mmCIF file of C-alpha atoms in Angstrom:
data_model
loop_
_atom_site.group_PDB
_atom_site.id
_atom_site.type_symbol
_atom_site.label_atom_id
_atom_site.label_comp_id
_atom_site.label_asym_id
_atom_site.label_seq_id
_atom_site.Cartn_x
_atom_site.Cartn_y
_atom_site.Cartn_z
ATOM 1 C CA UNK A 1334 -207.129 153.802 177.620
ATOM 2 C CA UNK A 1335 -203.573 154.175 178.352
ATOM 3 C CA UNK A 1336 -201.316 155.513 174.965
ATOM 4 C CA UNK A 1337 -200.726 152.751 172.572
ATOM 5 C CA UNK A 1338 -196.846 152.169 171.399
ATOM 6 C CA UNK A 1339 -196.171 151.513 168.083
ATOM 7 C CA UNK A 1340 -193.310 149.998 165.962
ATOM 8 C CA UNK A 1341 -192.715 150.520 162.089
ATOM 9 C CA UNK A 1342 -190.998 147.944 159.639
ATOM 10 C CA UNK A 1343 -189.558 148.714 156.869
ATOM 11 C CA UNK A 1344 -188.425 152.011 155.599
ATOM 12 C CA UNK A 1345 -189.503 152.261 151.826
ATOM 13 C CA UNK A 1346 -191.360 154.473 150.166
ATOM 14 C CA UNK A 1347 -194.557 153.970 151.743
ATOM 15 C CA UNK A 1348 -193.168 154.410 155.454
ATOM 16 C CA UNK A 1349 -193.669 158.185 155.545
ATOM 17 C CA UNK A 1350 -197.088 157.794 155.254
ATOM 18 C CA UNK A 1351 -197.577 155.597 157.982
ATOM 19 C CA UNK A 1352 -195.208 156.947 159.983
ATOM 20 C CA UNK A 1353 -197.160 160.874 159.597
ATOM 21 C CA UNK A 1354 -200.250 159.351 160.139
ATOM 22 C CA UNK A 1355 -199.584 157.620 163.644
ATOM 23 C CA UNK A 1356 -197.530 160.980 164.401
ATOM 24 C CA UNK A 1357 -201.415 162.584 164.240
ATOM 25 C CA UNK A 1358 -203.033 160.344 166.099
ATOM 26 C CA UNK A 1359 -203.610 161.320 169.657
ATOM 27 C CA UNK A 1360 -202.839 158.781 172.320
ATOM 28 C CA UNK A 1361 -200.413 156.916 169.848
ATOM 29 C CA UNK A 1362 -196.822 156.951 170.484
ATOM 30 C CA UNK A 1363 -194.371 155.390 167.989
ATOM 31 C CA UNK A 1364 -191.545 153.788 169.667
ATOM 32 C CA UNK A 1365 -189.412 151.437 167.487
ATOM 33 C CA UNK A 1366 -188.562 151.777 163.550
ATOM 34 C CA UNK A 1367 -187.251 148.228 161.795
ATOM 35 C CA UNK A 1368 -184.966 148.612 158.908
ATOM 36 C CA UNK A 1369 -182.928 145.493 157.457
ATOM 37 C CA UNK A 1370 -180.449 148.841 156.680
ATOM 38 C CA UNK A 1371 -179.264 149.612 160.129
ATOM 39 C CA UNK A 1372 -178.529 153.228 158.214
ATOM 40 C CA UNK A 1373 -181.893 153.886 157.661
ATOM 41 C CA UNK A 1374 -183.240 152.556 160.365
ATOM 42 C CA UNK A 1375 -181.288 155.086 162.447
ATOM 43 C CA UNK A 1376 -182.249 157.995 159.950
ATOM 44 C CA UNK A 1377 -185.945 157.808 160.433
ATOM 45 C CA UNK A 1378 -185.287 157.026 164.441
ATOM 46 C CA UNK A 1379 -183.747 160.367 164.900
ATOM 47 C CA UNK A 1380 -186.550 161.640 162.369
ATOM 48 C CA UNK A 1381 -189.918 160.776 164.735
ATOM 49 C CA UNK A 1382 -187.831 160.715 167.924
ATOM 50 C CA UNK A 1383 -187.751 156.766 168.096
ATOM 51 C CA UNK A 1384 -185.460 153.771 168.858
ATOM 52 C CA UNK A 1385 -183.827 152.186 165.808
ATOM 53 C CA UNK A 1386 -183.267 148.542 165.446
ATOM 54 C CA UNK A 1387 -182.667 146.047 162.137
ATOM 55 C CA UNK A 1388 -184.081 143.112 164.251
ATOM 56 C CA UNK A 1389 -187.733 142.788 164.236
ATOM 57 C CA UNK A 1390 -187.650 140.109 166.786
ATOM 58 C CA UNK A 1391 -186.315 142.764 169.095
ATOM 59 C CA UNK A 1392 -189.641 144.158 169.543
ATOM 60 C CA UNK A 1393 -191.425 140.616 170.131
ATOM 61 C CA UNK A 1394 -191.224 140.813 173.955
ATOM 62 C CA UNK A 1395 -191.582 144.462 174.197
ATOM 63 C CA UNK A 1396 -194.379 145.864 176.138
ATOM 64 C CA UNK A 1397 -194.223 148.939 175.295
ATOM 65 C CA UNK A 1398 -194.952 148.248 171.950
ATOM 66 C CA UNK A 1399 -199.029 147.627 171.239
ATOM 67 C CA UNK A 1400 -199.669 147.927 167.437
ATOM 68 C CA UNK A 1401 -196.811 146.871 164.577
ATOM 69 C CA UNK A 1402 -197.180 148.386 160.806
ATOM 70 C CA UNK A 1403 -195.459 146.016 158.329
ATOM 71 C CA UNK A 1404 -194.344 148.190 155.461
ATOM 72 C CA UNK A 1405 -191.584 144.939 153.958
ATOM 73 C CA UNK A 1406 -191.483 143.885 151.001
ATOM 74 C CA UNK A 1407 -194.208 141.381 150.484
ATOM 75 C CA UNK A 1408 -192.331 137.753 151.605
ATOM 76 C CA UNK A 1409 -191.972 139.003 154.593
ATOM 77 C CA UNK A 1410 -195.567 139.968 155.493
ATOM 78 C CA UNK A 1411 -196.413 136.247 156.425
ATOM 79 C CA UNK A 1412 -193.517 135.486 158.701
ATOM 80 C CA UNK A 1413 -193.591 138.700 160.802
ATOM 81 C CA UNK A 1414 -197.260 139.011 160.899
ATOM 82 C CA UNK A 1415 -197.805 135.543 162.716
ATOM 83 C CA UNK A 1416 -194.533 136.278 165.047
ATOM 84 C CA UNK A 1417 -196.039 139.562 166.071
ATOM 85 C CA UNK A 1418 -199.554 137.644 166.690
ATOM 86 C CA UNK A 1419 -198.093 135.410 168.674
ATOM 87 C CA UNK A 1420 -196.861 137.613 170.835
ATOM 88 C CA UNK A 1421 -199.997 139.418 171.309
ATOM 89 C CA UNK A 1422 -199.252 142.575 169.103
ATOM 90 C CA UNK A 1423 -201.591 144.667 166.635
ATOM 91 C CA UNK A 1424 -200.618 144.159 162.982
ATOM 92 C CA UNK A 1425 -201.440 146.539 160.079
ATOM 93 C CA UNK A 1426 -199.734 145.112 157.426
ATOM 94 C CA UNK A 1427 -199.485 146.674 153.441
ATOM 95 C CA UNK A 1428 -200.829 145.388 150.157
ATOM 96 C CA UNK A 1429 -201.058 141.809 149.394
ATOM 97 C CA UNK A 1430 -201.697 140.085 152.958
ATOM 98 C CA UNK A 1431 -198.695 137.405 151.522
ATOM 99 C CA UNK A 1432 -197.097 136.635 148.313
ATOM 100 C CA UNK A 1433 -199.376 132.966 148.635
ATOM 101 C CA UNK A 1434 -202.603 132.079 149.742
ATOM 102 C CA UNK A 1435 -200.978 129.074 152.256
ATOM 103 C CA UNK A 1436 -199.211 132.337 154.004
ATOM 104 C CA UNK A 1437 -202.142 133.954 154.148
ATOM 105 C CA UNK A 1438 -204.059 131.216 155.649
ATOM 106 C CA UNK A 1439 -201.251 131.470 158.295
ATOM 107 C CA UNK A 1440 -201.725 134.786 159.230
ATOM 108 C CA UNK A 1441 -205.639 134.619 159.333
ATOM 109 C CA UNK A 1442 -205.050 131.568 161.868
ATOM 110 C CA UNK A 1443 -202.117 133.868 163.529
ATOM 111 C CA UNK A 1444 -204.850 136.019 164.115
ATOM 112 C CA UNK A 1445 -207.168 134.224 165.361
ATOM 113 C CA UNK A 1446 -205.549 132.850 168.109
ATOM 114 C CA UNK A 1447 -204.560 136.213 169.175
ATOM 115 C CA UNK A 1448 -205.318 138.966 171.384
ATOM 116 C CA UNK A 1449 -204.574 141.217 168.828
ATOM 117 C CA UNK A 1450 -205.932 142.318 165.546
ATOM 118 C CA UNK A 1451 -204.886 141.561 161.465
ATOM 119 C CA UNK A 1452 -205.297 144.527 159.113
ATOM 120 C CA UNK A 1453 -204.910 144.719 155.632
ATOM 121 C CA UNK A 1454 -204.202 148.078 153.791
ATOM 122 C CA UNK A 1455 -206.479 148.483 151.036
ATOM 123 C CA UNK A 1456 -206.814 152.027 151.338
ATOM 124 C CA UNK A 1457 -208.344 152.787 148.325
ATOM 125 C CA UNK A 1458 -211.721 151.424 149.790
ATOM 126 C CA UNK A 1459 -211.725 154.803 152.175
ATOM 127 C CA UNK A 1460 -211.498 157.228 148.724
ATOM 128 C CA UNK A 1461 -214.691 158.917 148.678
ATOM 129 C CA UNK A 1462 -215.362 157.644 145.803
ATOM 130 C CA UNK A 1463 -214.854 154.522 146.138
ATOM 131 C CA UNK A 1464 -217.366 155.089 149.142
ATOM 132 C CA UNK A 1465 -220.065 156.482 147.188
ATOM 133 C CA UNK A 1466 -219.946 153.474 144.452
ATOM 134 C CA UNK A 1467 -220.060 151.286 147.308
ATOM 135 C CA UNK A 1468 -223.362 153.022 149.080
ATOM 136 C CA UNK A 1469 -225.015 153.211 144.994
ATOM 137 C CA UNK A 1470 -224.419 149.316 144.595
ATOM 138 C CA UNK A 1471 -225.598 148.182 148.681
ATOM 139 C CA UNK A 1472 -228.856 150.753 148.360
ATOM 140 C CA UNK A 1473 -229.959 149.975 144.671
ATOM 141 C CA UNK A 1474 -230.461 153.789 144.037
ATOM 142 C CA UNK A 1475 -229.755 153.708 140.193
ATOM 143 C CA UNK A 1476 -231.499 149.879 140.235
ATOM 144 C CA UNK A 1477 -229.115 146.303 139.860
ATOM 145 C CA UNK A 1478 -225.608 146.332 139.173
ATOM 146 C CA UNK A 1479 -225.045 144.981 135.751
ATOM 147 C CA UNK A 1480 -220.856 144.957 134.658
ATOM 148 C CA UNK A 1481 -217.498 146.818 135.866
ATOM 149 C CA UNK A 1482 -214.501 147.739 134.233
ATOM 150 C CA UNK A 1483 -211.570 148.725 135.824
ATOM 151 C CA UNK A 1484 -208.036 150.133 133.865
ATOM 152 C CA UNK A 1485 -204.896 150.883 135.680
ATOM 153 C CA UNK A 1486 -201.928 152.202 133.183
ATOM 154 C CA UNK A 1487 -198.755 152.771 135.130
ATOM 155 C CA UNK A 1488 -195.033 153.439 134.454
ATOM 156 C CA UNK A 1489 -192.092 151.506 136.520
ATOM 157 C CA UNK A 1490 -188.916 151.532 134.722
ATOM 158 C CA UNK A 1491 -185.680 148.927 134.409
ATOM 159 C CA UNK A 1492 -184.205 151.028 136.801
ATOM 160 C CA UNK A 1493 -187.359 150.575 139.669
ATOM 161 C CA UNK A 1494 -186.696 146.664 139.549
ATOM 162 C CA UNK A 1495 -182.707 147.077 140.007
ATOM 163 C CA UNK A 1496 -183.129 149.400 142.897
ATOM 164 C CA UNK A 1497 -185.339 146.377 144.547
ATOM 165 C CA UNK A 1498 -184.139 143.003 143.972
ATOM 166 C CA UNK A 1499 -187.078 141.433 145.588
ATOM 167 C CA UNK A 1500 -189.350 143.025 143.231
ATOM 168 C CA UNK A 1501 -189.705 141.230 139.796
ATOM 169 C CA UNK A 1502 -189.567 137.852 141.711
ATOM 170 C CA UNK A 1503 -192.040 135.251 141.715
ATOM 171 C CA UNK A 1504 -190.599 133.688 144.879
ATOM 172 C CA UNK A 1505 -190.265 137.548 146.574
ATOM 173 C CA UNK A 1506 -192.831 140.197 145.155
ATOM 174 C CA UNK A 1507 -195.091 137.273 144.073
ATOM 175 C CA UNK A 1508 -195.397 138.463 140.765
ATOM 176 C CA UNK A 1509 -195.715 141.459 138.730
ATOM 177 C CA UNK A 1510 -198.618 144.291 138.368
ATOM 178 C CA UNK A 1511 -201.245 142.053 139.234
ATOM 179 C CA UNK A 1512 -200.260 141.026 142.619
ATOM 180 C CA UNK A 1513 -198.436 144.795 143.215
ATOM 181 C CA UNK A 1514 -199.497 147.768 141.085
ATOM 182 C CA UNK A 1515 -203.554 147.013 140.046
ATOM 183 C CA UNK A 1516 -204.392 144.753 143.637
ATOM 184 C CA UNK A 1517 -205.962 147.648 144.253
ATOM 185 C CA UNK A 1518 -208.708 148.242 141.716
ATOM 186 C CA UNK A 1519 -208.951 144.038 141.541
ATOM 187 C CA UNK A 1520 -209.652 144.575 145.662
ATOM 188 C CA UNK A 1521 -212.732 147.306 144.512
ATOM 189 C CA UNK A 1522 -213.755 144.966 141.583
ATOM 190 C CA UNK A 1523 -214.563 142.225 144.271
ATOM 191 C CA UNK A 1524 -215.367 144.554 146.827
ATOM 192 C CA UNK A 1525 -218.349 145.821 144.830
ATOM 193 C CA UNK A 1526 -219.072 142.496 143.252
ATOM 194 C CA UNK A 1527 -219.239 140.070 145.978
ATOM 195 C CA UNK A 1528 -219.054 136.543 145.045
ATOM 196 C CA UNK A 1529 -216.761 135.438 141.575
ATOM 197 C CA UNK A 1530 -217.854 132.382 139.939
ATOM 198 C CA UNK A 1531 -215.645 132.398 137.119
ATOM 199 C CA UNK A 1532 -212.023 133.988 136.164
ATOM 200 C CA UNK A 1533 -210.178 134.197 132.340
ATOM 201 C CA UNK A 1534 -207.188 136.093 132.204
ATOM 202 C CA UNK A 1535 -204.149 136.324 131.055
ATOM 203 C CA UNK A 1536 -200.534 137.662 131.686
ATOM 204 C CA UNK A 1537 -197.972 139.377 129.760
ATOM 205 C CA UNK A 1538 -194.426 140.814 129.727
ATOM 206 C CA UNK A 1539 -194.947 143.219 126.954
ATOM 207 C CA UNK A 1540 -191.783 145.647 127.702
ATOM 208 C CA UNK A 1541 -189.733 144.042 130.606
ATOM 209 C CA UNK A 1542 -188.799 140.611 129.027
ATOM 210 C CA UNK A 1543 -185.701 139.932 130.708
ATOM 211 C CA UNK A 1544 -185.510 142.633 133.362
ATOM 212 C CA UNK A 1545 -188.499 141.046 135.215
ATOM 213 C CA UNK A 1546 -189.361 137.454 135.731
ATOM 214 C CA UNK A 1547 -193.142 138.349 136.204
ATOM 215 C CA UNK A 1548 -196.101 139.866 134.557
ATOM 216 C CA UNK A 1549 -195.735 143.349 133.624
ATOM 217 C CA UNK A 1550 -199.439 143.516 131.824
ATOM 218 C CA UNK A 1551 -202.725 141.602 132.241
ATOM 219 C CA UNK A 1552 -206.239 141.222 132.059
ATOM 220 C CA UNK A 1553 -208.866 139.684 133.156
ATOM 221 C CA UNK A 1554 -213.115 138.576 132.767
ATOM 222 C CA UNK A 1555 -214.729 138.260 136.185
ATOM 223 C CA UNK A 1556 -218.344 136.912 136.481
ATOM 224 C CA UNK A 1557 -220.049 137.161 139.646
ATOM 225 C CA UNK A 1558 -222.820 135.088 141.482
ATOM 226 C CA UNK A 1559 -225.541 138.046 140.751
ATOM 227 C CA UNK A 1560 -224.892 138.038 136.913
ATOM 228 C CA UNK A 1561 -222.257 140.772 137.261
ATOM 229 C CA UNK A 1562 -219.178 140.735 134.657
ATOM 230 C CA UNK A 1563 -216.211 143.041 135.481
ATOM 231 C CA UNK A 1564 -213.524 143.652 133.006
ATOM 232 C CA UNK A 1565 -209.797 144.132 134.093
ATOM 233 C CA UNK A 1566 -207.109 145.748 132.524
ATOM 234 C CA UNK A 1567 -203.717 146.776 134.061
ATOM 235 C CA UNK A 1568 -200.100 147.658 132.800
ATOM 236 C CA UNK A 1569 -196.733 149.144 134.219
ATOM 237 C CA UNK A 1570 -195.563 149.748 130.194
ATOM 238 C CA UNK A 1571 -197.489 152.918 129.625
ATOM 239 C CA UNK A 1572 -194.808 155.600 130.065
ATOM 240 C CA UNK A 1573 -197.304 157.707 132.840
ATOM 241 C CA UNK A 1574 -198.953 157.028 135.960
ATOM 242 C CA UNK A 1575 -202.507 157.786 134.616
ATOM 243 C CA UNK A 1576 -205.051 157.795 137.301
ATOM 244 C CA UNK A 1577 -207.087 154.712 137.330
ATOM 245 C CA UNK A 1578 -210.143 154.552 135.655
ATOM 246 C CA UNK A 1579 -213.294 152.764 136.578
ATOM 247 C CA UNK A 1580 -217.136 152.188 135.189
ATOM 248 C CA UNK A 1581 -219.581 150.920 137.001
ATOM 249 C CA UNK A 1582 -222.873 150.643 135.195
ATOM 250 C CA UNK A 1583 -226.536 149.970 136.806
ATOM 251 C CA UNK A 1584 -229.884 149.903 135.304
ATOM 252 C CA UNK A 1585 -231.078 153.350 135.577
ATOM 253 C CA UNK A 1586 -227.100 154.923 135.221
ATOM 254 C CA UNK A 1587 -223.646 155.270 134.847
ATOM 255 C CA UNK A 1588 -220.726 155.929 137.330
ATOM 256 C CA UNK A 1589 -217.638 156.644 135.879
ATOM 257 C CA UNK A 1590 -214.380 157.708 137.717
ATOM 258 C CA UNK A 1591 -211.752 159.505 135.891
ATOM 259 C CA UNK A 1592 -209.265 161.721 137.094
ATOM 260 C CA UNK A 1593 -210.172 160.651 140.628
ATOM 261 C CA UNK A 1594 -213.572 162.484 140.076
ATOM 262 C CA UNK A 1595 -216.674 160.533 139.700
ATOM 263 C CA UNK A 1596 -219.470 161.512 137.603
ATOM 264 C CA UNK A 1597 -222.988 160.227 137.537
ATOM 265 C CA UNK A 1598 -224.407 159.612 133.381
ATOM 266 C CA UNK A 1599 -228.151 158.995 133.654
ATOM 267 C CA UNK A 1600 -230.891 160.437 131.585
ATOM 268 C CA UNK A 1601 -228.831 161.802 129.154
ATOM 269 C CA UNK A 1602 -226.837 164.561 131.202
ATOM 270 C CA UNK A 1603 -223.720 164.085 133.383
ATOM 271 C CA UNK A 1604 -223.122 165.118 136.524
ATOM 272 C CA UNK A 1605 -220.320 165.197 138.851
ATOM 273 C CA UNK A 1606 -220.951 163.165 142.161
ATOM 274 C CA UNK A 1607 -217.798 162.914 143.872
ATOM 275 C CA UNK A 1608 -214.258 165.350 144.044
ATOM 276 C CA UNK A 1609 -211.272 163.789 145.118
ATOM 277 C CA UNK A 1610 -209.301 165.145 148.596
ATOM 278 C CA UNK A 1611 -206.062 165.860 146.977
ATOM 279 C CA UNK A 1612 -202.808 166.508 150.040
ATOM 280 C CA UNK A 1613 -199.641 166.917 149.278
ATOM 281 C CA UNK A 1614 -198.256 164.548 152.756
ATOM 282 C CA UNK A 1615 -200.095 161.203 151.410
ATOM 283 C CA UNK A 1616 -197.881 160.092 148.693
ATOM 284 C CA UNK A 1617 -198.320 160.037 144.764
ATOM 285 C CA UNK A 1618 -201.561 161.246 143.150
ATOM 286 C CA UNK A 1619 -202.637 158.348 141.748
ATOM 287 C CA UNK A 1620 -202.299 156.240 145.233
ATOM 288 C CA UNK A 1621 -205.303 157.465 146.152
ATOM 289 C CA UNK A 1622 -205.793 159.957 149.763
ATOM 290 C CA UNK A 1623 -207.337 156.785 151.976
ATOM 291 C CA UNK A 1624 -203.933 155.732 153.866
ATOM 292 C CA UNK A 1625 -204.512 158.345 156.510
ATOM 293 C CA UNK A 1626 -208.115 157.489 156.986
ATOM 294 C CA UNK A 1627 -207.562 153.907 156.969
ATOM 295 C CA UNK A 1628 -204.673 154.237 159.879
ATOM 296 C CA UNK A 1629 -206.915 156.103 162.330
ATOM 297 C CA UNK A 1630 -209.749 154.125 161.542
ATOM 298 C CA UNK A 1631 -207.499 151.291 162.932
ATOM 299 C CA UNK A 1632 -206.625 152.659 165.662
ATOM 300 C CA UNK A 1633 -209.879 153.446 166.208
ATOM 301 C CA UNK A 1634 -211.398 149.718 166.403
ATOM 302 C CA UNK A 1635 -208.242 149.197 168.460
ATOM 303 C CA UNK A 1636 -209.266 151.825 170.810
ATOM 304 C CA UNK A 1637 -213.129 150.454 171.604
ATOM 305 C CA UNK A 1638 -211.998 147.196 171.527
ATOM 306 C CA UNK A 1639 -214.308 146.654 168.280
ATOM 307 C CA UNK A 1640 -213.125 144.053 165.210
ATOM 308 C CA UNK A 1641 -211.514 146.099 162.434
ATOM 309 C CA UNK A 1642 -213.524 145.382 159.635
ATOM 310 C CA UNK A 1643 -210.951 145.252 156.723
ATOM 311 C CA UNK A 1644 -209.009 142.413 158.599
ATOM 312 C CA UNK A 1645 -207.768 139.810 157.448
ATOM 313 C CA UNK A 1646 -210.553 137.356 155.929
ATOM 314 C CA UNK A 1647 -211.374 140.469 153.382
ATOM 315 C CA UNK A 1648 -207.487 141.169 152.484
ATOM 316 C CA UNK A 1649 -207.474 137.889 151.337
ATOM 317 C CA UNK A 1650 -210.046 138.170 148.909
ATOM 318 C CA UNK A 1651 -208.074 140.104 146.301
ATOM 319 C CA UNK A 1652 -204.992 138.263 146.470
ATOM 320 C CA UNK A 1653 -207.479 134.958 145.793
ATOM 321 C CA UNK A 1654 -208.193 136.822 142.857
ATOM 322 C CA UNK A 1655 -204.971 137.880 141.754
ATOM 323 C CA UNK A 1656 -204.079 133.678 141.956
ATOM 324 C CA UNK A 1657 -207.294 132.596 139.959
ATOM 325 C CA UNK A 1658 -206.071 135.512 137.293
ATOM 326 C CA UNK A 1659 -202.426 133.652 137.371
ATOM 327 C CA UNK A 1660 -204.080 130.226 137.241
ATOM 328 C CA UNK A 1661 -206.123 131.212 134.378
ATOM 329 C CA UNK A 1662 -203.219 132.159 132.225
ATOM 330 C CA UNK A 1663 -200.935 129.252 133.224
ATOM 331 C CA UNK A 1664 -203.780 126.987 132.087
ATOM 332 C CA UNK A 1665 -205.441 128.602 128.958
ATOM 333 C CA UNK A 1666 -208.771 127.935 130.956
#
């Protein structure tokens, strides 16, 4: 297969990490980096060797340019995404799929009208760990899955909201720690679920009343078709990034993740199942390591022509959830 171009939007703090990991990838050649700051644009274009632009739309009729990696903030996922269908292009887009499940819907229809493919990045699903939950719940090795919890207690500041004025926006970000911070452990909650039946939850803004128009703490009960119940907590007031923390309990055992490690309780004795991959080039601790993996296993269902698997009919499942959690709130119900 001839080398695929690629194009990068968006410049923020999660660029580098796509940007390394195409950089790795044999037979993939980045071409273009978008920045809305023509400055930066042309900072991280001299950086990997590529052309700089502040137009998106410039790389719509390129053919050079084979796979697109939307790291915007989250409005603009929807409106890029279904231009860069259109036109036949690859699109790996970041955490939620849209700020709105009618955007969403666009993008899934984007997609499938296209000759190219819609992924989601919900990294966290490659984490070992997350793996080896995953493989426990599909092979019934410690018997039926019986409840979840899942607790994410993060720090963002006044000061992380000023720097960003899209985030803190319902119209922008799409609302607060739900829909940004936790979507992650919500996406493993369903993930390892399957099917919700019910949602109560509730939202807060415990600490950033008036510096934030949305949620900076909620939680949430999630029953499942199978008689499942996960519990969800998440906050940005705790004044640390603790790792996230997650039990999933079956018949015959325990697993319990903490500090990224997962340990197996059962008869009495614990044992540790799972380390984490810790590297220093994939971003913040408690992101999680999968971002790399996730990126060449793309490119890898690009490659053999085969349908990436985390497209976008499953990245829409946790922002569904995210809305039922908001809906739930709004309505006391």
């Amino acid at each position: 297969m001839n080398e695929l171009g690629v194009a990068i939007i968006g410049c923020g703090a999660i660029f580098p990490l796509h940007a390394k990991a195409i950089s790795a990838i044999e037979g993939v050649n980045p071409i273009t980096i978008v920045d809305i700051d023509a400055d930066k644009a042309t900072r991280a274009g001299i950086e990997y060797a590529c052309h700089a632009t502040d137009d998106y739309r410039e790389i719509l009729n390129d053919d050079r340019i084979d796979v697109v990696h939307l790291c915007t903030p989250h409005y603009l996922h929807a409106e890029m995404a279904v231009d860069l269908l259109r036109a036949g292009k690859h699109v790996l887009t970041e955490k939620p799929i849209a700020v709105d499940l009618p955007s969403a819907m666009r993008m899934l229809e984007a997609a499938e009208q296209s000759t190219g493919q819609l992924g989601v990045a919900f990294q966290n699903r490659y984490n070992d760990a997350s793996i080896y939950i995953k493989k426990t719940i599909d092979s019934g090795a410690l018997g039926k899955l019986l409840c979840m919890k899942g607790v994410v207690t993060w720090h963002r500041n006044e000061s992380y909201y000023k720097d960003s004025n899209w985030r803190g926006r319902w119209s922008t970000e799409g609302g607060g720690v739900l829909i940004n911070q936790t979507i992650h452990t919500l996406d493993l909650l369903q993930w390892y679920g399957g099917e919700i039946t019910s949602v109560k939850g509730s939202i807060t803004t415990d600490v950033l009343d008036g510096v934030i128009e949305v949620e900076d703490t909620a939680h949430a009960c999630i029953d499942f078709t199978n008689n499942v119940r996960g519990l969800f907590y998440g906050t940005n007031t705790y004044l640390e990034n603790s790792p996230v923390e997650l039990e999933i309990v079956f018949e015959e055992g325990t697993l319990n993740l903490r500090r990224d490690y997962l340990y197996l309780w059962k008869d009495g004795k614990e044992s540790l199942v799972c380390e984490p991959i810790f590297s220093p080039t994939e971003g913040k601790s408690y992101w999680g390591t999968g971002h790399k993996r996730l990126i060449e296993d793309f490119y890898d269902h690009i490659i053999s022509g085969r349908k990436f698997w985390l497209g976008g009919t499953e990245g829409i499942k946790a922002l569904e959830l995210v809305k039922r959690i908001y809906s739930s709130s709004q309505r006391n119900k």
